[in-house]
Amino acid sequence: MQPENGLSRRKLLGGVALAGSAALLSACSSEAKECAGGPAVISKQRQLKMVTSWPKNFPGLGTGVERLAKRIEALSDGSITVKVYAAGELVGALGGFDAVSQGKADMYHAAEYYWQGKSPAFNFFAAVPMGMTAQEMNAWVRFGGGQELWDELSGRFNIKPFLAGNTGVQMGGWFQKDINSVEDFQGLRIRMPGLGGEVMKRLGATPVTKQGGEIFQALSQGNIDASEWIGPWNDLALGFHTIVKNYYYPGIHEPGASLSLGLNKDLWDDMGPREQEIIRAAAAAENDIMFAEFNANNARALDTLVNEHGVKLKKFSDDILIALGKLSAEVLADAAKTDDLTARVFESFHKARAEGIRWGAISEQAFAHARSLIDS
């Protein structure tokens, strides 16, 4: 049967084939070349510099960054290479944000609360006291509007951010003396960054911000009386147990500490769709892998600390946890008053946290209780 316009079937199919070829060719941007329907190959070579807040090859953090860099290279078939600089090699542990913002480095891997001096809103994309678990953070950022707010915040500083790791629930920290009541925090010099440090301050303690490599010396010389870091795996590696034996839990200041990959936005905007998807996929993979790695190794390291090194595992009393919870709510509410964007981030975060609490109560929390009723 002939088409109504009189074109033959052969001519019509030929025209469709030509149109399809044209569409295929137009889909090949300057970023990639595609031959005979084969896989796209990135034609632009990039050699990127990633600065970090972590000691070189440090378990979980430093090694995770190296894994992230290798994955980017592998997914791009070597078209994108990433050289990783540990804290202090190119910039200081807390200098990554400015370096990437200004284009002196291409990307950073760090915890966003290190940038709270730029805006208190950054805290919500790492960890805040009595905040969200790793799973809840993932849900908020990916499906609750968190990424859009984060893009808006970081975009003001010429940065494109991604989730790229999580330590899970952290420990309460190492304390030279017993903490039996809220009054025991009075006058305590404790290493704790972010809004958790502000909670400590309102308890009467003196919060101190120190990078990981400085904590051991500060504890051993008595410059600080207590310190949180991450959890058993990393704490064992830094040797805190050789100085302090009192190890408290839970760490309400970082219930699911998210780590981030930040790219210079000019670089991000210059990337083609396939390059951008490689970065997204690599960051998402590391976010999942690092969380699993921390959970596996924290359990093993805790056994080592307690059974081989005589560490005394202690739980904060309910009275202390209630006091910390009330102060945490005050600190977050005060932070939200800083500016309109921080207020919007807080509102979105608070809504997602409430949803997580409701669902968690009848899902993971309920199951954890059920499982605790039987022998392990």
Short mmCIF file of C-alpha atoms in Angstrom, two decimals:
data_model
loop_
_atom_site.label_atom_id
_atom_site.label_comp_id
_atom_site.label_asym_id
_atom_site.label_seq_id
_atom_site.Cartn_x
_atom_site.Cartn_y
_atom_site.Cartn_z
CA MET A 1 0.00 0.00 0.00
CA GLN A 2 1.33 3.40 -1.01
CA PRO A 3 1.55 6.28 1.51
CA GLU A 4 -1.05 8.99 0.97
CA ASN A 5 1.58 11.48 -0.27
CA GLY A 6 2.61 9.12 -3.04
CA LEU A 7 6.05 8.20 -1.65
CA SER A 8 7.08 4.62 -2.27
CA ARG A 9 7.74 2.31 0.69
CA ARG A 10 11.39 1.99 -0.36
CA LYS A 11 11.90 5.76 -0.42
CA LEU A 12 10.13 6.16 2.90
CA LEU A 13 12.33 3.57 4.62
CA GLY A 14 15.40 5.11 3.06
CA GLY A 15 14.43 8.47 4.46
CA VAL A 16 13.93 6.96 7.91
CA ALA A 17 17.37 5.36 7.75
CA LEU A 18 18.98 8.65 6.78
CA ALA A 19 17.16 10.46 9.57
CA GLY A 20 18.29 7.82 12.05
CA SER A 21 21.89 8.19 10.92
CA ALA A 22 21.68 11.94 11.27
CA ALA A 23 20.27 11.61 14.79
CA LEU A 24 23.05 9.21 15.73
CA LEU A 25 25.70 11.57 14.43
CA SER A 26 24.16 14.56 16.17
CA ALA A 27 24.18 12.61 19.46
CA CYS A 28 27.95 12.33 19.23
CA SER A 29 29.14 15.50 20.88
CA SER A 30 32.72 16.76 20.93
CA GLU A 31 33.05 14.80 24.18
CA ALA A 32 32.71 11.38 22.55
CA LYS A 33 33.11 9.50 19.30
CA GLU A 34 30.98 6.51 18.39
CA CYS A 35 31.70 4.12 15.54
CA ALA A 36 29.18 1.68 14.02
CA GLY A 37 26.98 1.70 17.10
CA GLY A 38 29.87 0.76 19.39
CA PRO A 39 30.56 2.22 22.82
CA ALA A 40 31.28 5.92 23.09
CA VAL A 41 34.90 6.83 23.70
CA ILE A 42 35.73 10.07 25.47
CA SER A 43 38.06 11.98 23.20
CA LYS A 44 39.02 14.67 25.69
CA GLN A 45 41.80 13.72 28.09
CA ARG A 46 41.62 15.13 31.62
CA GLN A 47 44.24 14.94 34.36
CA LEU A 48 42.54 16.06 37.55
CA LYS A 49 43.84 16.89 41.02
CA MET A 50 41.86 15.77 44.07
CA VAL A 51 42.72 17.22 47.48
CA THR A 52 41.50 15.53 50.65
CA SER A 53 41.14 16.10 54.38
CA TRP A 54 42.63 12.71 55.22
CA PRO A 55 46.09 11.31 55.99
CA LYS A 56 47.63 9.40 53.10
CA ASN A 57 46.30 5.83 52.75
CA PHE A 58 44.39 6.15 56.02
CA PRO A 59 41.98 3.19 56.44
CA GLY A 60 38.54 3.87 55.05
CA LEU A 61 38.98 7.55 54.29
CA GLY A 62 42.34 7.74 52.56
CA THR A 63 41.98 4.33 50.92
CA GLY A 64 38.40 5.08 49.89
CA VAL A 65 39.53 8.21 48.07
CA GLU A 66 42.13 6.22 46.15
CA ARG A 67 39.46 3.68 45.24
CA LEU A 68 37.19 6.50 44.03
CA ALA A 69 39.95 7.92 41.84
CA LYS A 70 40.69 4.51 40.30
CA ARG A 71 37.01 3.91 39.58
CA ILE A 72 36.72 7.22 37.72
CA GLU A 73 39.74 6.27 35.62
CA ALA A 74 38.40 2.76 34.95
CA LEU A 75 34.91 3.93 33.97
CA SER A 76 36.39 6.49 31.59
CA ASP A 77 38.79 3.95 30.04
CA GLY A 78 41.68 6.11 31.20
CA SER A 79 40.41 9.31 29.62
CA ILE A 80 40.02 10.86 33.08
CA THR A 81 42.86 10.38 35.53
CA VAL A 82 42.76 11.63 39.11
CA LYS A 83 45.84 12.28 41.24
CA VAL A 84 45.01 12.19 44.94
CA TYR A 85 46.72 14.56 47.38
CA ALA A 86 46.51 13.73 51.07
CA ALA A 87 46.00 16.43 53.67
CA GLY A 88 49.02 18.75 53.66
CA GLU A 89 50.48 17.59 50.35
CA LEU A 90 48.93 20.32 48.20
CA VAL A 91 46.70 22.17 50.66
CA GLY A 92 45.93 21.73 54.34
CA ALA A 93 43.28 19.34 55.62
CA LEU A 94 40.73 22.14 55.79
CA GLY A 95 41.84 23.95 52.62
CA GLY A 96 40.16 21.80 50.00
CA PHE A 97 37.01 23.88 49.64
CA ASP A 98 38.78 27.11 48.78
CA ALA A 99 41.25 25.34 46.50
CA VAL A 100 38.46 23.77 44.45
CA SER A 101 36.27 26.86 44.53
CA GLN A 102 39.11 28.94 43.11
CA GLY A 103 40.22 26.33 40.59
CA LYS A 104 43.57 25.60 42.24
CA ALA A 105 42.42 21.98 42.54
CA ASP A 106 39.76 20.16 40.55
CA MET A 107 37.98 18.22 43.28
CA TYR A 108 38.02 17.57 47.00
CA HIS A 109 36.96 14.72 49.28
CA ALA A 110 36.04 15.85 52.77
CA ALA A 111 33.22 16.33 55.27
CA GLU A 112 31.02 19.34 54.56
CA TYR A 113 30.89 20.55 58.16
CA TYR A 114 34.49 21.67 57.71
CA TRP A 115 33.03 24.54 55.66
CA GLN A 116 30.55 25.78 58.28
CA GLY A 117 32.45 29.06 58.36
CA LYS A 118 31.14 29.65 54.83
CA SER A 119 27.58 28.74 55.82
CA PRO A 120 26.09 26.72 58.69
CA ALA A 121 23.94 24.98 56.08
CA PHE A 122 26.94 22.85 55.06
CA ASN A 123 26.67 20.96 58.36
CA PHE A 124 23.43 19.34 57.26
CA PHE A 125 25.15 17.65 54.31
CA ALA A 126 27.71 15.92 56.55
CA ALA A 127 26.28 15.31 60.01
CA VAL A 128 24.47 17.25 62.70
CA PRO A 129 23.85 16.22 66.33
CA MET A 130 20.82 13.95 66.68
CA GLY A 131 20.50 14.09 62.89
CA MET A 132 20.03 11.27 60.40
CA THR A 133 21.56 7.85 59.86
CA ALA A 134 23.42 6.98 56.68
CA GLN A 135 20.34 5.40 55.11
CA GLU A 136 18.20 8.41 56.03
CA MET A 137 20.80 10.81 54.61
CA ASN A 138 20.88 8.90 51.34
CA ALA A 139 17.09 9.02 51.14
CA TRP A 140 16.96 12.76 51.80
CA VAL A 141 19.73 13.79 49.43
CA ARG A 142 18.64 11.52 46.58
CA PHE A 143 14.85 11.52 46.89
CA GLY A 144 13.89 14.22 49.39
CA GLY A 145 15.14 17.40 47.76
CA GLY A 146 18.48 17.48 49.55
CA GLN A 147 20.64 17.36 46.42
CA GLU A 148 18.87 20.34 44.88
CA LEU A 149 19.41 22.44 48.00
CA TRP A 150 23.02 21.27 48.22
CA ASP A 151 23.59 22.24 44.58
CA GLU A 152 22.19 25.68 45.30
CA LEU A 153 24.37 26.12 48.38
CA SER A 154 27.62 24.86 46.90
CA GLY A 155 26.91 26.52 43.57
CA ARG A 156 27.29 29.88 45.30
CA PHE A 157 30.92 28.92 45.79
CA ASN A 158 31.46 27.47 42.31
CA ILE A 159 31.27 23.84 43.47
CA LYS A 160 29.20 20.83 42.39
CA PRO A 161 28.76 18.35 45.30
CA PHE A 162 28.05 14.61 45.57
CA LEU A 163 27.69 12.06 48.34
CA ALA A 164 30.83 9.92 48.19
CA GLY A 165 31.16 7.95 51.42
CA ASN A 166 29.71 7.42 54.87
CA THR A 167 31.23 6.23 58.13
CA GLY A 168 27.91 5.18 59.64
CA VAL A 169 27.14 5.86 63.31
CA GLN A 170 30.22 7.17 65.08
CA MET A 171 31.42 6.66 68.64
CA GLY A 172 30.95 9.19 71.42
CA GLY A 173 34.70 9.47 71.85
CA TRP A 174 37.69 8.91 74.12
CA PHE A 175 37.64 10.51 77.57
CA GLN A 176 40.43 10.78 80.10
CA LYS A 177 37.89 10.72 82.95
CA ASP A 178 34.53 9.06 83.56
CA ILE A 179 31.47 10.88 82.26
CA ASN A 180 28.66 10.06 84.67
CA SER A 181 26.60 13.24 84.47
CA VAL A 182 26.10 16.39 82.41
CA GLU A 183 28.22 18.27 84.95
CA ASP A 184 31.25 16.17 84.00
CA PHE A 185 31.42 18.02 80.68
CA GLN A 186 32.11 21.31 82.46
CA GLY A 187 35.56 22.65 81.55
CA LEU A 188 36.33 19.64 79.35
CA ARG A 189 38.56 20.37 76.34
CA ILE A 190 37.20 18.14 73.60
CA ARG A 191 38.03 17.75 69.94
CA MET A 192 34.69 17.95 68.14
CA PRO A 193 33.97 19.89 64.93
CA GLY A 194 30.72 21.14 63.45
CA LEU A 195 27.51 21.75 65.33
CA GLY A 196 28.38 18.90 67.69
CA GLY A 197 31.10 21.19 68.99
CA GLU A 198 28.49 23.87 69.64
CA VAL A 199 26.48 21.37 71.70
CA MET A 200 29.60 20.66 73.76
CA LYS A 201 30.12 24.38 74.23
CA ARG A 202 26.60 24.83 75.61
CA LEU A 203 27.30 22.01 78.05
CA GLY A 204 30.23 24.01 79.38
CA ALA A 205 32.99 22.21 77.49
CA THR A 206 35.55 23.81 75.19
CA PRO A 207 35.32 22.37 71.65
CA VAL A 208 38.50 22.22 69.59
CA THR A 209 38.85 21.52 65.86
CA LYS A 210 41.86 19.43 64.93
CA GLN A 211 42.54 17.30 61.88
CA GLY A 212 42.90 13.56 62.40
CA GLY A 213 46.69 13.52 62.32
CA GLU A 214 46.91 16.03 65.18
CA ILE A 215 44.62 14.29 67.68
CA PHE A 216 47.04 11.70 69.06
CA GLN A 217 49.64 14.29 69.97
CA ALA A 218 47.05 16.60 71.51
CA LEU A 219 45.72 13.76 73.69
CA SER A 220 49.15 12.48 74.69
CA GLN A 221 50.38 15.96 75.65
CA GLY A 222 47.23 16.77 77.60
CA ASN A 223 46.24 19.64 75.31
CA ILE A 224 42.78 18.12 75.11
CA ASP A 225 40.90 15.97 77.62
CA ALA A 226 38.74 14.06 75.17
CA SER A 227 38.26 13.51 71.48
CA GLU A 228 35.86 11.99 69.05
CA TRP A 229 37.21 10.89 65.71
CA ILE A 230 35.23 8.29 63.83
CA GLY A 231 34.88 4.76 65.18
CA PRO A 232 36.81 1.65 66.23
CA TRP A 233 38.47 0.96 62.87
CA ASN A 234 40.00 4.40 62.45
CA ASP A 235 40.50 5.00 66.16
CA LEU A 236 42.49 1.79 66.46
CA ALA A 237 44.66 2.85 63.53
CA LEU A 238 45.51 6.16 65.23
CA GLY A 239 46.36 4.42 68.50
CA PHE A 240 44.15 6.39 70.87
CA HIS A 241 43.82 3.29 73.04
CA THR A 242 47.48 3.60 74.06
CA ILE A 243 46.67 6.89 75.80
CA VAL A 244 43.02 6.68 76.88
CA LYS A 245 40.94 3.68 77.95
CA ASN A 246 37.44 5.16 78.38
CA TYR A 247 35.55 4.73 75.09
CA TYR A 248 31.99 6.09 75.10
CA TYR A 249 28.99 5.48 72.85
CA PRO A 250 26.75 6.43 71.09
CA GLY A 251 28.07 9.36 69.08
CA ILE A 252 25.02 11.59 68.85
CA HIS A 253 27.06 14.28 67.06
CA GLU A 254 27.52 12.17 63.90
CA PRO A 255 24.86 9.47 63.54
CA GLY A 256 25.66 8.94 59.86
CA ALA A 257 28.55 11.10 58.75
CA SER A 258 28.36 11.66 55.00
CA LEU A 259 31.54 12.42 53.10
CA SER A 260 31.49 14.41 49.92
CA LEU A 261 33.10 14.80 46.54
CA GLY A 262 33.15 18.41 45.44
CA LEU A 263 34.06 19.44 41.88
CA ASN A 264 34.98 22.83 40.57
CA LYS A 265 31.74 23.87 38.86
CA ASP A 266 33.49 25.32 35.81
CA LEU A 267 35.07 21.92 35.31
CA TRP A 268 31.73 20.18 35.86
CA ASP A 269 29.97 22.42 33.33
CA ASP A 270 32.73 21.75 30.80
CA MET A 271 32.21 17.99 31.07
CA GLY A 272 30.00 16.20 28.57
CA PRO A 273 27.04 14.03 29.63
CA ARG A 274 29.07 10.81 29.67
CA GLU A 275 31.85 12.33 31.77
CA GLN A 276 29.31 13.68 34.23
CA GLU A 277 27.61 10.29 34.48
CA ILE A 278 30.98 8.67 35.21
CA ILE A 279 31.51 11.04 38.14
CA ARG A 280 27.98 10.42 39.44
CA ALA A 281 28.36 6.65 39.19
CA ALA A 282 31.79 6.59 40.80
CA ALA A 283 30.67 8.77 43.71
CA ALA A 284 27.51 6.70 44.27
CA ALA A 285 29.51 3.47 44.24
CA GLU A 286 32.00 4.79 46.79
CA ASN A 287 29.19 6.06 48.98
CA ASP A 288 27.85 2.50 49.22
CA ILE A 289 31.18 0.66 49.40
CA MET A 290 32.73 2.85 52.09
CA PHE A 291 29.67 2.50 54.34
CA ALA A 292 29.81 -1.29 54.04
CA GLU A 293 33.55 -1.29 54.67
CA PHE A 294 33.20 0.77 57.85
CA ASN A 295 30.46 -1.46 59.22
CA ALA A 296 32.50 -4.60 58.62
CA ASN A 297 35.77 -3.27 60.03
CA ASN A 298 34.32 -1.36 62.99
CA ALA A 299 32.91 -4.57 64.44
CA ARG A 300 36.25 -6.36 64.15
CA ALA A 301 38.28 -3.42 65.45
CA LEU A 302 36.01 -3.00 68.48
CA ASP A 303 36.69 -6.61 69.49
CA THR A 304 40.41 -5.92 69.21
CA LEU A 305 40.24 -2.75 71.29
CA VAL A 306 38.24 -4.38 74.09
CA ASN A 307 39.72 -7.88 74.15
CA GLU A 308 43.34 -7.18 73.29
CA HIS A 309 43.97 -3.63 74.53
CA GLY A 310 41.79 -3.38 77.63
CA VAL A 311 39.62 -0.55 76.38
CA LYS A 312 36.62 0.13 78.62
CA LEU A 313 33.47 0.40 76.52
CA LYS A 314 30.96 2.69 78.24
CA LYS A 315 27.51 4.04 77.38
CA PHE A 316 26.37 7.59 78.03
CA SER A 317 23.52 7.56 80.55
CA ASP A 318 19.98 8.30 79.39
CA ASP A 319 20.05 11.55 81.37
CA ILE A 320 23.11 12.67 79.41
CA LEU A 321 21.56 11.62 76.09
CA ILE A 322 18.35 13.50 76.87
CA ALA A 323 20.32 16.64 77.72
CA LEU A 324 22.36 16.28 74.53
CA GLY A 325 19.17 15.85 72.55
CA LYS A 326 17.56 19.01 73.92
CA LEU A 327 20.68 21.08 73.28
CA SER A 328 21.03 19.61 69.81
CA ALA A 329 17.51 20.76 68.92
CA GLU A 330 18.36 24.27 70.13
CA VAL A 331 21.61 24.38 68.16
CA LEU A 332 19.94 23.28 64.92
CA ALA A 333 17.07 25.75 65.36
CA ASP A 334 19.52 28.59 65.97
CA ALA A 335 21.54 27.63 62.90
CA ALA A 336 18.37 27.76 60.81
CA LYS A 337 17.93 31.43 61.70
CA THR A 338 21.19 32.40 59.99
CA ASP A 339 19.76 33.07 56.52
CA ASP A 340 17.00 32.02 54.14
CA LEU A 341 18.90 29.19 52.45
CA THR A 342 20.01 27.65 55.75
CA ALA A 343 16.39 27.86 56.93
CA ARG A 344 15.19 26.03 53.83
CA VAL A 345 17.88 23.37 54.21
CA PHE A 346 16.91 22.89 57.86
CA GLU A 347 13.20 22.61 57.05
CA SER A 348 13.84 20.02 54.36
CA PHE A 349 16.26 18.10 56.58
CA HIS A 350 13.89 18.22 59.56
CA LYS A 351 10.98 16.89 57.48
CA ALA A 352 13.09 14.02 56.12
CA ARG A 353 14.37 13.22 59.62
CA ALA A 354 10.81 13.03 60.97
CA GLU A 355 9.83 10.68 58.15
CA GLY A 356 12.89 8.55 58.86
CA ILE A 357 12.03 8.33 62.54
CA ARG A 358 8.45 7.23 61.83
CA TRP A 359 9.44 4.58 59.31
CA GLY A 360 12.51 3.47 61.25
CA ALA A 361 10.45 2.85 64.39
CA ILE A 362 8.49 0.07 62.71
CA SER A 363 11.22 -1.19 60.38
CA GLU A 364 14.90 -1.35 61.32
CA GLN A 365 14.47 -0.25 64.94
CA ALA A 366 11.63 -2.72 65.49
CA PHE A 367 13.58 -5.53 63.85
CA ALA A 368 16.74 -4.72 65.85
CA HIS A 369 14.68 -5.01 69.03
CA ALA A 370 13.19 -8.32 67.88
CA ARG A 371 16.60 -9.69 67.05
CA SER A 372 17.98 -8.61 70.44
CA LEU A 373 15.44 -10.85 72.15
CA ILE A 374 17.13 -14.02 70.90
CA ASP A 375 20.66 -15.33 71.27
CA SER A 376 23.08 -13.97 68.69
#
